[in-house]
Amino acid sequence: MVFDRRARLRIRPADNPFASHRIDALGFRPTGPKPEDLAERLDALGGRADVVGPEGSGKTTLLEELSRRLDGEVALVPLSGTSRRPWSTVTARLPHPVDGRHSVLVDCAGLLGAAGRLMLRRRCRNARRLVITSHRPGRLPTLVDCQTSPELLADLVCELTPEHADRLDPILEELFRRHDGNLRLCFRELYDAFAGIR
Amino acid sequence: MTDMLTIRTDGGRTWFRPGEIIEGDVSWLLDTDADDLEIRLFWYTSGKGTRDVEIVDSSRTSVPGQNGNRSFRLQASDGPYSFSGKLITLSWALELVVNPGGVSERLDLVIGPQPIEVQLGRPDGF
């Protein structure tokens, strides 16, 4: 057993090292371009680009990082699997009209479907920049290909809970494999372990 | 110099009963003039999954200048209580925010029938 059961039960959700507010605060970990180079790289791609990667690989985190580094007006549109009408969410968040001052960043653009993505590109044809995230490359030039690794998971765990990192280290590779490299799912399982759930 | 913001409740209290009036004062010492300051009473959740937040009461001061102080009077709602379960902690806080810039200061509170947060899943609840 990695943790003492009595110790686990005393941890408040707010103090759990894998609580969502702590995960969100980790920030983007570059495996490709440095964060400070993202805007320049995007402009070199003509201002139209895709952030590619599997579930839980940090695409959303990267998009949030990018949104803080772009000049002009930035519209960050977060879609999720629970968005019942993703196109309505997009139109509600976009400026009217979208023009050359605007950078539009759409997370989980794959939820829009082919027609929705086409409408998005039409609607944003005058935008200064358009960045979407997706699981597969090919829709737009790739800005960053987000990849995860057991080493990245170990680094993040060490940052979240340095006092437990040594004890967690032996289980991380298996955890990473079991969740197919989805760091979000790895963190949720670690949250449960600390909370004494299951 | 760095911006200094302070929130004080009357008597230094950090526990209030549901629905109670929370009174105190805030002070500020800023590098540059602010347009306005806002004191907010809110609750938020943290733990597993999506976070939730609700501002229950707030008060705004326009043209506050670079330094000063003022009193506030905000009212807690009847619920939710401060609590911790296995999935989320619900916490209350006062927050002083400077606009523009978003510099802020926070004071954590307990809102509930007892001075400690309710512990869900324990026989006595506390």
mmCIF file of C-alpha atoms in Angstrom, chain A residues 6-130:
data_model
loop_
_atom_site.group_PDB
_atom_site.id
_atom_site.type_symbol
_atom_site.label_atom_id
_atom_site.label_comp_id
_atom_site.label_asym_id
_atom_site.label_seq_id
_atom_site.Cartn_x
_atom_site.Cartn_y
_atom_site.Cartn_z
ATOM 1 C CA ARG A 6 -5.909 6.680 8.241
ATOM 2 C CA ALA A 7 -3.719 9.441 6.813
ATOM 3 C CA ARG A 8 -5.629 9.372 3.526
ATOM 4 C CA LEU A 9 -8.970 9.878 5.202
ATOM 5 C CA ARG A 10 -7.816 13.063 6.887
ATOM 6 C CA ILE A 11 -7.016 14.877 3.624
ATOM 7 C CA ARG A 12 -9.597 17.524 2.740
ATOM 8 C CA PRO A 13 -10.443 17.704 -0.977
ATOM 9 C CA ALA A 14 -9.098 21.277 -1.014
ATOM 10 C CA ASP A 15 -5.757 19.990 0.303
ATOM 11 C CA ASN A 16 -5.513 16.958 -1.977
ATOM 12 C CA PRO A 17 -2.356 17.429 -4.086
ATOM 13 C CA PHE A 18 -4.298 16.223 -7.129
ATOM 14 C CA ALA A 19 -7.279 18.568 -6.671
ATOM 15 C CA SER A 20 -8.321 20.196 -9.922
ATOM 16 C CA HIS A 21 -7.239 23.696 -8.904
ATOM 17 C CA ARG A 22 -3.701 22.395 -8.360
ATOM 18 C CA ILE A 23 -3.682 20.538 -11.678
ATOM 19 C CA ASP A 24 -4.918 23.662 -13.476
ATOM 20 C CA ALA A 25 -2.134 25.711 -11.886
ATOM 21 C CA LEU A 26 0.600 23.470 -13.300
ATOM 22 C CA GLY A 27 0.753 25.368 -16.562
ATOM 23 C CA PHE A 28 1.980 24.269 -19.950
ATOM 24 C CA ARG A 29 5.021 21.947 -20.066
ATOM 25 C CA PRO A 30 6.713 22.369 -23.408
ATOM 26 C CA THR A 31 7.733 19.228 -25.241
ATOM 27 C CA GLY A 32 8.132 21.275 -28.417
ATOM 28 C CA PRO A 33 8.293 25.062 -28.751
ATOM 29 C CA LYS A 34 8.908 27.140 -25.651
ATOM 30 C CA PRO A 35 5.891 29.035 -24.306
ATOM 31 C CA GLU A 36 7.450 32.383 -25.215
ATOM 32 C CA ASP A 37 7.862 31.226 -28.839
ATOM 33 C CA LEU A 38 4.273 30.088 -29.366
ATOM 34 C CA ALA A 39 2.880 33.399 -30.661
ATOM 35 C CA GLU A 40 5.735 33.925 -33.088
ATOM 36 C CA ARG A 41 5.439 30.352 -34.347
ATOM 37 C CA LEU A 42 1.697 30.777 -34.797
ATOM 38 C CA ASP A 43 2.157 33.944 -36.838
ATOM 39 C CA ALA A 44 4.788 32.181 -38.948
ATOM 40 C CA LEU A 45 2.107 29.600 -39.775
ATOM 41 C CA GLY A 46 -0.126 32.379 -41.093
ATOM 42 C CA GLY A 47 -2.141 32.675 -37.892
ATOM 43 C CA ARG A 48 -4.079 29.462 -38.575
ATOM 44 C CA ALA A 49 -3.000 26.382 -36.656
ATOM 45 C CA ASP A 50 -3.980 23.248 -34.802
ATOM 46 C CA VAL A 51 -2.828 21.973 -31.411
ATOM 47 C CA VAL A 52 -2.803 18.203 -31.751
ATOM 48 C CA GLY A 53 -2.697 15.472 -29.145
ATOM 49 C CA PRO A 54 -4.595 12.667 -27.430
ATOM 50 C CA GLU A 55 -6.961 13.094 -24.463
ATOM 51 C CA GLY A 56 -5.307 14.458 -21.351
ATOM 52 C CA SER A 57 -2.110 15.499 -23.089
ATOM 53 C CA GLY A 58 -2.251 19.183 -22.176
ATOM 54 C CA LYS A 59 -3.924 20.759 -25.227
ATOM 55 C CA THR A 60 -6.288 22.837 -23.125
ATOM 56 C CA THR A 61 -3.451 23.951 -20.866
ATOM 57 C CA LEU A 62 -1.428 24.978 -23.894
ATOM 58 C CA LEU A 63 -4.368 26.910 -25.355
ATOM 59 C CA GLU A 64 -4.797 28.788 -22.072
ATOM 60 C CA GLU A 65 -1.080 29.573 -22.041
ATOM 61 C CA LEU A 66 -1.299 30.807 -25.618
ATOM 62 C CA SER A 67 -4.314 32.995 -24.819
ATOM 63 C CA ARG A 68 -2.215 34.882 -22.269
ATOM 64 C CA ARG A 69 0.606 35.438 -24.727
ATOM 65 C CA LEU A 70 -1.295 36.839 -27.732
ATOM 66 C CA ASP A 71 -1.727 40.545 -28.296
ATOM 67 C CA GLY A 72 -5.033 42.056 -29.399
ATOM 68 C CA GLU A 73 -8.415 40.712 -28.379
ATOM 69 C CA VAL A 74 -8.493 37.005 -27.607
ATOM 70 C CA ALA A 75 -11.669 34.893 -27.640
ATOM 71 C CA LEU A 76 -11.060 31.569 -25.902
ATOM 72 C CA VAL A 77 -13.920 29.154 -26.562
ATOM 73 C CA PRO A 78 -13.866 26.069 -24.326
ATOM 74 C CA LEU A 79 -15.967 23.200 -25.633
ATOM 75 C CA SER A 80 -16.269 19.896 -23.836
ATOM 76 C CA GLY A 81 -17.903 16.522 -24.265
ATOM 77 C CA THR A 82 -20.837 17.830 -22.251
ATOM 78 C CA SER A 83 -21.488 20.744 -24.639
ATOM 79 C CA ARG A 84 -24.950 19.841 -25.930
ATOM 80 C CA ARG A 85 -24.928 22.472 -28.663
ATOM 81 C CA PRO A 86 -21.271 23.176 -29.376
ATOM 82 C CA TRP A 87 -21.928 25.551 -32.265
ATOM 83 C CA SER A 88 -24.245 27.645 -30.080
ATOM 84 C CA THR A 89 -21.462 27.816 -27.485
ATOM 85 C CA VAL A 90 -19.043 29.013 -30.154
ATOM 86 C CA THR A 91 -21.355 31.700 -31.525
ATOM 87 C CA ALA A 92 -22.147 32.940 -28.014
ATOM 88 C CA ARG A 93 -18.447 33.390 -27.264
ATOM 89 C CA LEU A 94 -17.270 34.884 -30.553
ATOM 90 C CA PRO A 95 -17.053 38.641 -31.097
ATOM 91 C CA HIS A 96 -19.540 40.154 -33.538
ATOM 92 C CA PRO A 97 -18.137 40.570 -36.105
ATOM 93 C CA VAL A 98 -14.826 38.719 -35.943
ATOM 94 C CA ASP A 99 -12.230 40.973 -37.516
ATOM 95 C CA GLY A 100 -8.494 41.547 -37.785
ATOM 96 C CA ARG A 101 -8.145 42.504 -34.115
ATOM 97 C CA HIS A 102 -9.277 39.111 -32.906
ATOM 98 C CA SER A 103 -7.528 35.864 -32.117
ATOM 99 C CA VAL A 104 -9.988 32.987 -31.775
ATOM 100 C CA LEU A 105 -8.949 29.869 -29.846
ATOM 101 C CA VAL A 106 -11.379 26.926 -29.839
ATOM 102 C CA ASP A 107 -10.758 23.966 -27.559
ATOM 103 C CA CYS A 108 -12.131 20.564 -28.609
ATOM 104 C CA ALA A 109 -13.067 21.812 -32.082
ATOM 105 C CA GLY A 110 -13.591 18.197 -33.139
ATOM 106 C CA LEU A 111 -16.949 18.362 -31.337
ATOM 107 C CA LEU A 112 -18.186 20.769 -34.000
ATOM 108 C CA GLY A 113 -18.093 18.106 -36.697
ATOM 109 C CA ALA A 114 -17.061 18.786 -40.279
ATOM 110 C CA ALA A 115 -19.846 21.283 -40.980
ATOM 111 C CA GLY A 116 -19.259 23.139 -37.731
ATOM 112 C CA ARG A 117 -15.532 23.447 -38.380
ATOM 113 C CA LEU A 118 -16.266 24.797 -41.848
ATOM 114 C CA MET A 119 -18.682 27.363 -40.384
ATOM 115 C CA LEU A 120 -16.050 28.287 -37.798
ATOM 116 C CA ARG A 121 -13.420 28.886 -40.449
ATOM 117 C CA ARG A 122 -15.854 30.988 -42.497
ATOM 118 C CA ARG A 123 -16.929 32.976 -39.484
ATOM 119 C CA CYS A 124 -13.279 33.591 -38.562
ATOM 120 C CA ARG A 125 -11.986 34.280 -42.080
ATOM 121 C CA ASN A 126 -11.128 37.863 -41.106
ATOM 122 C CA ALA A 127 -9.691 36.949 -37.708
ATOM 123 C CA ARG A 128 -6.061 37.687 -37.115
ATOM 124 C CA ARG A 129 -5.558 34.200 -35.743
ATOM 125 C CA LEU A 130 -7.522 30.980 -35.412
#
